[in-house]
């Protein structure tokens, strides 16, 4: 399958890349995130063309539930002391709907910027259950205000576990190692 060249279309190519695919069925494909922001980071995508959260309607409900069920099955088979979250970015950068399943260690060289951090550890990361609830109740996703979502990305850095404020990304990355038991607090 020939897929367009713009970077925002990259997931559409990766959905067909055997080196990234971990599971698929007739409705969805699960791939490894190419630039993982934690030790375990996967994307669950529908095979049908679904551009983003704004394109969702009541007809997508069973698909959304299936994506979430498959994400849960996947993470249940992975040992990760930090646990996992399953959700969507309020304003995704990549085209084609994708559900993130990401471990909460955030131990990855690809996690570099304040934007990365806030996108995964604040209310910018919308729980899959909330998306499903909206579509079930209203026939669309209502829980997103794009303008305020973009402001969230500029928020000061805070630890996702103890809420401590950190000056910069190197300090934050050093700090979270303490929670992961990789470093002493002294
Ligand atoms: P977002 O659109 O903000 O939900 O995030 C897109 C995710 O896709 C990020 O976690 C990226 O690391 C990941 N990503 C970007 N390009 C690719 C690609 N070509 N293949 C697989 N994952 C990608």
Short mmCIF file of N, CA and C in Angstrom, two decimals, residues 18-156:
data_model
loop_
_atom_site.label_atom_id
_atom_site.label_comp_id
_atom_site.label_asym_id
_atom_site.label_seq_id
_atom_site.Cartn_x
_atom_site.Cartn_y
_atom_site.Cartn_z
N UNK A 18 5.96 -4.64 9.37
CA UNK A 18 6.03 -5.87 10.19
C UNK A 18 6.97 -5.73 11.38
N UNK A 19 7.96 -4.85 11.29
CA UNK A 19 8.90 -4.72 12.41
C UNK A 19 8.26 -3.97 13.60
N UNK A 20 7.14 -3.29 13.36
CA UNK A 20 6.46 -2.54 14.43
C UNK A 20 5.18 -3.23 14.93
N UNK A 21 4.60 -4.07 14.07
CA UNK A 21 3.30 -4.69 14.42
C UNK A 21 3.49 -5.75 15.50
N UNK A 22 2.68 -5.65 16.57
CA UNK A 22 2.73 -6.69 17.61
C UNK A 22 1.49 -7.57 17.58
N UNK A 23 0.38 -7.05 17.05
CA UNK A 23 -0.84 -7.86 16.97
C UNK A 23 -1.79 -7.18 16.00
N UNK A 24 -2.62 -7.99 15.32
CA UNK A 24 -3.69 -7.38 14.53
C UNK A 24 -4.84 -8.36 14.40
N UNK A 25 -6.04 -7.80 14.12
CA UNK A 25 -7.19 -8.63 13.77
C UNK A 25 -7.91 -7.91 12.64
N UNK A 26 -9.15 -8.27 12.39
CA UNK A 26 -9.83 -7.67 11.23
C UNK A 26 -10.15 -6.17 11.44
N UNK A 27 -10.15 -5.73 12.71
CA UNK A 27 -10.55 -4.34 12.99
C UNK A 27 -9.41 -3.41 13.36
N UNK A 28 -8.42 -3.95 14.05
CA UNK A 28 -7.37 -3.07 14.60
C UNK A 28 -5.97 -3.62 14.36
N UNK A 29 -5.00 -2.72 14.53
CA UNK A 29 -3.61 -3.16 14.54
C UNK A 29 -2.92 -2.49 15.73
N UNK A 30 -2.06 -3.27 16.40
CA UNK A 30 -1.28 -2.71 17.51
C UNK A 30 0.17 -2.65 17.06
N UNK A 31 0.76 -1.44 17.21
CA UNK A 31 2.17 -1.29 16.85
C UNK A 31 2.96 -0.73 18.03
N UNK A 32 4.27 -0.96 17.97
CA UNK A 32 5.15 -0.30 18.94
C UNK A 32 5.27 1.16 18.51
N UNK A 33 5.23 2.08 19.47
CA UNK A 33 5.49 3.48 19.16
C UNK A 33 6.96 3.60 18.71
N UNK A 34 7.16 4.24 17.59
CA UNK A 34 8.51 4.33 17.01
C UNK A 34 9.45 5.18 17.86
N UNK A 35 8.89 6.11 18.62
CA UNK A 35 9.70 6.98 19.49
C UNK A 35 9.13 6.88 20.92
N UNK A 36 9.27 5.69 21.54
CA UNK A 36 8.57 5.43 22.80
C UNK A 36 8.95 6.42 23.90
N UNK A 37 7.94 6.86 24.64
CA UNK A 37 8.18 7.83 25.72
C UNK A 37 8.26 7.14 27.08
N UNK A 38 8.27 5.80 27.08
CA UNK A 38 8.42 5.02 28.30
C UNK A 38 8.97 3.66 27.89
N UNK A 39 9.24 2.82 28.90
CA UNK A 39 9.78 1.48 28.58
C UNK A 39 8.84 0.70 27.68
N UNK A 40 7.53 0.82 27.93
CA UNK A 40 6.53 0.10 27.14
C UNK A 40 5.54 1.11 26.58
N UNK A 41 5.52 1.26 25.27
CA UNK A 41 4.66 2.27 24.66
C UNK A 41 4.13 1.73 23.34
N UNK A 42 2.81 1.52 23.29
CA UNK A 42 2.16 0.94 22.11
C UNK A 42 1.04 1.86 21.61
N UNK A 43 0.72 1.69 20.35
CA UNK A 43 -0.40 2.43 19.74
C UNK A 43 -1.39 1.42 19.17
N UNK A 44 -2.67 1.63 19.47
CA UNK A 44 -3.72 0.75 18.95
C UNK A 44 -4.51 1.58 17.93
N UNK A 45 -4.55 1.10 16.70
CA UNK A 45 -5.17 1.89 15.61
C UNK A 45 -6.26 1.08 14.92
N UNK A 46 -7.34 1.76 14.51
CA UNK A 46 -8.33 1.06 13.69
C UNK A 46 -7.79 0.86 12.28
N UNK A 47 -8.17 -0.25 11.64
CA UNK A 47 -7.75 -0.44 10.24
C UNK A 47 -8.55 0.47 9.31
N UNK A 48 -9.81 0.71 9.68
CA UNK A 48 -10.64 1.63 8.88
C UNK A 48 -10.08 3.04 9.04
N UNK A 49 -10.31 3.86 8.03
CA UNK A 49 -9.88 5.26 8.10
C UNK A 49 -10.70 6.01 9.15
N UNK A 50 -10.09 6.37 10.25
CA UNK A 50 -10.75 7.24 11.24
C UNK A 50 -9.70 8.29 11.57
N UNK A 51 -9.96 9.50 11.14
CA UNK A 51 -8.93 10.54 11.18
C UNK A 51 -8.47 10.90 12.60
N UNK A 52 -9.43 11.16 13.48
CA UNK A 52 -9.07 11.58 14.85
C UNK A 52 -10.31 11.52 15.75
N UNK A 53 -10.19 12.02 16.95
CA UNK A 53 -11.30 11.95 17.92
C UNK A 53 -12.54 12.72 17.43
N UNK A 54 -12.28 13.80 16.65
CA UNK A 54 -13.40 14.63 16.19
C UNK A 54 -14.28 13.88 15.17
N UNK A 55 -13.69 12.84 14.55
CA UNK A 55 -14.44 12.10 13.52
C UNK A 55 -15.35 11.03 14.12
N UNK A 56 -15.28 10.87 15.46
CA UNK A 56 -16.01 9.76 16.07
C UNK A 56 -17.50 10.04 16.19
N UNK A 57 -18.30 9.00 15.97
CA UNK A 57 -19.74 9.06 16.23
C UNK A 57 -20.18 7.74 16.84
N UNK A 58 -21.47 7.63 17.09
CA UNK A 58 -22.00 6.47 17.82
C UNK A 58 -21.67 5.15 17.11
N UNK A 59 -21.53 5.20 15.79
CA UNK A 59 -21.20 3.97 15.04
C UNK A 59 -19.81 3.43 15.39
N UNK A 60 -18.98 4.27 16.00
CA UNK A 60 -17.61 3.83 16.35
C UNK A 60 -17.53 3.22 17.74
N UNK A 61 -18.66 3.19 18.46
CA UNK A 61 -18.61 2.77 19.86
C UNK A 61 -18.00 1.38 20.05
N UNK A 62 -18.45 0.42 19.26
CA UNK A 62 -17.93 -0.95 19.47
C UNK A 62 -16.45 -1.01 19.09
N UNK A 63 -16.04 -0.24 18.10
CA UNK A 63 -14.62 -0.19 17.72
C UNK A 63 -13.78 0.37 18.88
N UNK A 64 -14.25 1.46 19.48
CA UNK A 64 -13.51 2.08 20.60
C UNK A 64 -13.39 1.11 21.77
N UNK A 65 -14.46 0.37 22.03
CA UNK A 65 -14.43 -0.61 23.13
C UNK A 65 -13.46 -1.74 22.79
N UNK A 66 -13.46 -2.15 21.54
CA UNK A 66 -12.54 -3.21 21.11
C UNK A 66 -11.09 -2.73 21.24
N UNK A 67 -10.82 -1.50 20.82
CA UNK A 67 -9.45 -0.96 20.94
C UNK A 67 -9.02 -0.97 22.41
N UNK A 68 -9.92 -0.55 23.29
CA UNK A 68 -9.59 -0.51 24.71
C UNK A 68 -9.39 -1.93 25.28
N UNK A 69 -10.26 -2.86 24.88
CA UNK A 69 -10.12 -4.25 25.36
C UNK A 69 -8.78 -4.82 24.93
N UNK A 70 -8.39 -4.56 23.67
CA UNK A 70 -7.12 -5.10 23.17
C UNK A 70 -5.94 -4.44 23.88
N UNK A 71 -6.06 -3.16 24.19
CA UNK A 71 -4.99 -2.48 24.94
C UNK A 71 -4.85 -3.11 26.32
N UNK A 72 -5.99 -3.39 26.97
CA UNK A 72 -5.94 -3.99 28.31
C UNK A 72 -5.33 -5.39 28.26
N UNK A 73 -5.73 -6.17 27.25
CA UNK A 73 -5.15 -7.52 27.11
C UNK A 73 -3.64 -7.44 26.96
N UNK A 74 -3.20 -6.50 26.14
CA UNK A 74 -1.77 -6.34 25.88
C UNK A 74 -1.01 -6.02 27.17
N UNK A 75 -1.49 -5.03 27.92
CA UNK A 75 -0.73 -4.60 29.10
C UNK A 75 -0.82 -5.62 30.23
N UNK A 76 -1.90 -6.41 30.24
CA UNK A 76 -1.99 -7.46 31.26
C UNK A 76 -0.87 -8.48 31.12
N UNK A 77 -0.35 -8.58 29.92
CA UNK A 77 0.73 -9.56 29.68
C UNK A 77 2.12 -8.96 29.86
N UNK A 78 2.20 -7.71 30.32
CA UNK A 78 3.52 -7.06 30.46
C UNK A 78 3.78 -6.73 31.92
N UNK A 79 4.93 -7.14 32.40
CA UNK A 79 5.32 -6.86 33.78
C UNK A 79 5.87 -5.43 33.83
N UNK A 80 5.15 -4.54 34.53
CA UNK A 80 5.66 -3.16 34.67
C UNK A 80 5.24 -2.62 36.03
N UNK A 81 6.18 -2.50 36.96
CA UNK A 81 5.85 -2.04 38.32
C UNK A 81 5.19 -0.67 38.35
N UNK A 82 5.46 0.17 37.35
CA UNK A 82 4.90 1.53 37.36
C UNK A 82 3.44 1.56 36.92
N UNK A 83 2.94 0.47 36.36
CA UNK A 83 1.58 0.45 35.83
C UNK A 83 1.49 1.09 34.45
N UNK A 84 0.27 1.14 33.92
CA UNK A 84 0.04 1.66 32.57
C UNK A 84 -1.11 2.65 32.56
N UNK A 85 -1.14 3.52 31.55
CA UNK A 85 -2.35 4.29 31.26
C UNK A 85 -2.72 4.05 29.80
N UNK A 86 -4.02 4.12 29.55
CA UNK A 86 -4.55 3.89 28.20
C UNK A 86 -5.38 5.12 27.83
N UNK A 87 -4.94 5.85 26.81
CA UNK A 87 -5.71 7.05 26.47
C UNK A 87 -5.24 7.72 25.19
N UNK A 88 -5.91 8.83 24.92
CA UNK A 88 -5.68 9.60 23.68
C UNK A 88 -5.12 10.98 24.02
N UNK A 89 -4.34 11.53 23.12
CA UNK A 89 -3.94 12.92 23.27
C UNK A 89 -5.09 13.82 22.83
N UNK A 90 -5.32 14.89 23.61
CA UNK A 90 -6.43 15.79 23.31
C UNK A 90 -6.31 16.35 21.88
N UNK A 91 -5.09 16.74 21.51
CA UNK A 91 -4.84 17.27 20.17
C UNK A 91 -3.66 16.50 19.57
N UNK A 92 -3.94 15.39 18.92
CA UNK A 92 -2.85 14.56 18.41
C UNK A 92 -2.10 15.24 17.27
N UNK A 93 -0.83 14.87 17.13
CA UNK A 93 -0.06 15.44 16.02
C UNK A 93 -0.12 14.54 14.79
N UNK A 94 -0.41 13.27 15.01
CA UNK A 94 -0.39 12.32 13.90
C UNK A 94 -1.81 11.98 13.45
N UNK A 95 -1.96 11.82 12.13
CA UNK A 95 -3.24 11.47 11.56
C UNK A 95 -3.50 9.97 11.74
N UNK A 96 -4.76 9.60 11.75
CA UNK A 96 -5.31 8.26 12.01
C UNK A 96 -5.45 8.09 13.53
N UNK A 97 -6.69 7.84 13.94
CA UNK A 97 -6.97 7.68 15.37
C UNK A 97 -6.00 6.67 15.97
N UNK A 98 -5.44 6.99 17.14
CA UNK A 98 -4.54 6.04 17.81
C UNK A 98 -4.67 6.16 19.31
N UNK A 99 -4.79 5.00 19.93
CA UNK A 99 -4.91 4.91 21.39
C UNK A 99 -3.54 4.53 21.95
N UNK A 100 -3.06 5.35 22.89
CA UNK A 100 -1.76 5.04 23.51
C UNK A 100 -1.95 4.07 24.67
N UNK A 101 -1.07 3.09 24.78
CA UNK A 101 -0.96 2.27 26.00
C UNK A 101 0.49 2.45 26.45
N UNK A 102 0.67 3.12 27.58
CA UNK A 102 2.03 3.55 27.94
C UNK A 102 2.31 3.28 29.42
N UNK A 103 3.47 2.67 29.69
CA UNK A 103 3.85 2.42 31.08
C UNK A 103 4.24 3.74 31.72
N UNK A 104 4.11 3.81 33.04
CA UNK A 104 4.23 5.09 33.74
C UNK A 104 5.63 5.35 34.30
N UNK A 105 6.63 4.59 33.83
CA UNK A 105 8.02 4.83 34.25
C UNK A 105 8.62 6.03 33.52
N UNK A 106 8.14 6.31 32.31
CA UNK A 106 8.66 7.38 31.46
C UNK A 106 10.18 7.34 31.39
N UNK A 107 10.68 6.11 31.33
CA UNK A 107 12.12 5.87 31.28
C UNK A 107 12.49 5.61 29.82
N UNK A 108 12.76 6.71 29.10
CA UNK A 108 13.09 6.57 27.68
C UNK A 108 13.87 7.77 27.17
N UNK A 109 14.90 7.53 26.37
CA UNK A 109 15.66 8.65 25.79
C UNK A 109 14.83 9.50 24.83
N UNK A 110 13.71 8.95 24.33
CA UNK A 110 12.87 9.73 23.40
C UNK A 110 12.01 10.77 24.13
N UNK A 111 11.89 10.63 25.45
CA UNK A 111 11.13 11.62 26.21
C UNK A 111 12.07 12.76 26.56
N UNK A 112 11.93 13.86 25.83
CA UNK A 112 12.95 14.92 25.92
C UNK A 112 12.41 16.28 26.36
N UNK A 113 11.19 16.59 25.99
CA UNK A 113 10.74 17.98 26.12
C UNK A 113 9.58 18.13 27.12
N UNK A 114 9.36 19.38 27.50
CA UNK A 114 8.21 19.71 28.36
C UNK A 114 6.91 19.30 27.67
N UNK A 115 6.85 19.51 26.38
CA UNK A 115 5.64 19.12 25.64
C UNK A 115 5.40 17.62 25.75
N UNK A 116 6.45 16.83 25.56
CA UNK A 116 6.31 15.37 25.72
C UNK A 116 5.76 15.05 27.10
N UNK A 117 6.41 15.63 28.13
CA UNK A 117 6.04 15.31 29.51
C UNK A 117 4.58 15.66 29.78
N UNK A 118 4.21 16.90 29.46
CA UNK A 118 2.85 17.33 29.77
C UNK A 118 1.80 16.59 28.93
N UNK A 119 2.19 16.15 27.74
CA UNK A 119 1.23 15.43 26.89
C UNK A 119 0.85 14.07 27.48
N UNK A 120 1.77 13.50 28.27
CA UNK A 120 1.49 12.16 28.80
C UNK A 120 1.13 12.15 30.28
N UNK A 121 1.36 13.25 31.01
CA UNK A 121 1.19 13.20 32.47
C UNK A 121 0.17 14.20 33.01
N UNK A 122 -0.52 14.88 32.12
CA UNK A 122 -1.54 15.86 32.57
C UNK A 122 -2.90 15.47 31.96
N UNK A 123 -3.87 16.32 32.19
CA UNK A 123 -5.21 16.05 31.64
C UNK A 123 -5.26 16.16 30.10
N UNK A 124 -4.12 16.50 29.49
CA UNK A 124 -4.00 16.44 28.02
C UNK A 124 -4.15 15.00 27.54
N UNK A 125 -3.78 14.06 28.44
CA UNK A 125 -3.90 12.63 28.14
C UNK A 125 -5.29 12.19 28.61
N UNK A 126 -6.16 11.90 27.66
CA UNK A 126 -7.56 11.63 28.00
C UNK A 126 -7.80 10.12 28.07
N UNK A 127 -8.27 9.71 29.24
CA UNK A 127 -8.49 8.28 29.46
C UNK A 127 -9.45 7.71 28.41
N UNK A 128 -9.12 6.53 27.93
CA UNK A 128 -9.98 5.87 26.94
C UNK A 128 -11.42 5.74 27.44
N UNK A 129 -11.59 5.48 28.74
CA UNK A 129 -12.95 5.34 29.31
C UNK A 129 -13.75 6.63 29.11
N UNK A 130 -13.09 7.79 29.23
CA UNK A 130 -13.80 9.07 29.10
C UNK A 130 -14.27 9.28 27.66
N UNK A 131 -13.44 8.87 26.71
CA UNK A 131 -13.83 8.99 25.29
C UNK A 131 -15.03 8.09 25.01
N UNK A 132 -14.95 6.85 25.51
CA UNK A 132 -16.05 5.91 25.30
C UNK A 132 -17.34 6.43 25.95
N UNK A 133 -17.22 6.97 27.16
CA UNK A 133 -18.40 7.49 27.87
C UNK A 133 -19.06 8.62 27.07
N UNK A 134 -18.24 9.54 26.54
CA UNK A 134 -18.77 10.65 25.74
C UNK A 134 -19.51 10.14 24.50
N UNK A 135 -18.87 9.21 23.79
CA UNK A 135 -19.47 8.72 22.53
C UNK A 135 -20.77 7.97 22.84
N UNK A 136 -20.76 7.23 23.96
CA UNK A 136 -21.96 6.49 24.37
C UNK A 136 -23.11 7.45 24.70
N UNK A 137 -22.76 8.52 25.42
CA UNK A 137 -23.77 9.45 25.94
C UNK A 137 -24.23 10.50 24.92
N UNK A 138 -23.24 11.05 24.18
CA UNK A 138 -23.55 12.19 23.31
C UNK A 138 -23.37 11.89 21.81
N UNK A 139 -22.84 10.73 21.50
CA UNK A 139 -22.60 10.39 20.09
C UNK A 139 -21.40 11.11 19.51
N UNK A 140 -20.59 11.75 20.39
CA UNK A 140 -19.36 12.41 19.94
C UNK A 140 -18.48 12.68 21.16
N UNK A 141 -17.23 13.12 20.89
CA UNK A 141 -16.33 13.42 22.00
C UNK A 141 -16.51 14.88 22.39
N UNK A 142 -16.91 15.08 23.65
CA UNK A 142 -17.18 16.45 24.14
C UNK A 142 -16.15 16.90 25.16
N UNK A 143 -15.34 15.97 25.66
CA UNK A 143 -14.49 16.30 26.82
C UNK A 143 -13.21 17.04 26.44
N UNK A 144 -13.16 17.61 25.22
CA UNK A 144 -11.92 18.28 24.81
C UNK A 144 -12.18 19.73 24.42
N UNK A 145 -11.37 20.62 25.01
CA UNK A 145 -11.37 22.02 24.58
C UNK A 145 -9.96 22.25 24.03
N UNK A 146 -9.87 22.31 22.69
CA UNK A 146 -8.54 22.32 22.04
C UNK A 146 -7.67 23.46 22.52
N UNK A 147 -8.30 24.64 22.71
CA UNK A 147 -7.50 25.82 23.07
C UNK A 147 -6.87 25.64 24.46
N UNK A 148 -7.68 25.19 25.43
CA UNK A 148 -7.10 25.01 26.76
C UNK A 148 -6.17 23.81 26.78
N UNK A 149 -6.42 22.82 25.93
CA UNK A 149 -5.52 21.66 25.86
C UNK A 149 -4.11 22.13 25.47
N UNK A 150 -4.03 23.03 24.50
CA UNK A 150 -2.71 23.51 24.05
C UNK A 150 -2.00 24.28 25.16
N UNK A 151 -2.77 24.99 25.99
CA UNK A 151 -2.17 25.72 27.12
C UNK A 151 -1.58 24.75 28.15
N UNK A 152 -2.23 23.59 28.31
CA UNK A 152 -1.77 22.59 29.29
C UNK A 152 -0.33 22.18 28.98
N UNK A 153 0.00 22.13 27.69
CA UNK A 153 1.35 21.68 27.29
C UNK A 153 2.44 22.64 27.76
N UNK A 154 2.04 23.88 28.08
CA UNK A 154 3.04 24.89 28.51
C UNK A 154 3.20 24.93 30.02
N UNK A 155 2.41 24.12 30.73
CA UNK A 155 2.45 24.16 32.20
C UNK A 155 3.84 23.83 32.74
N UNK A 156 4.14 24.34 33.96
CA UNK A 156 5.43 24.02 34.61
C UNK A 156 5.53 22.51 34.84
#
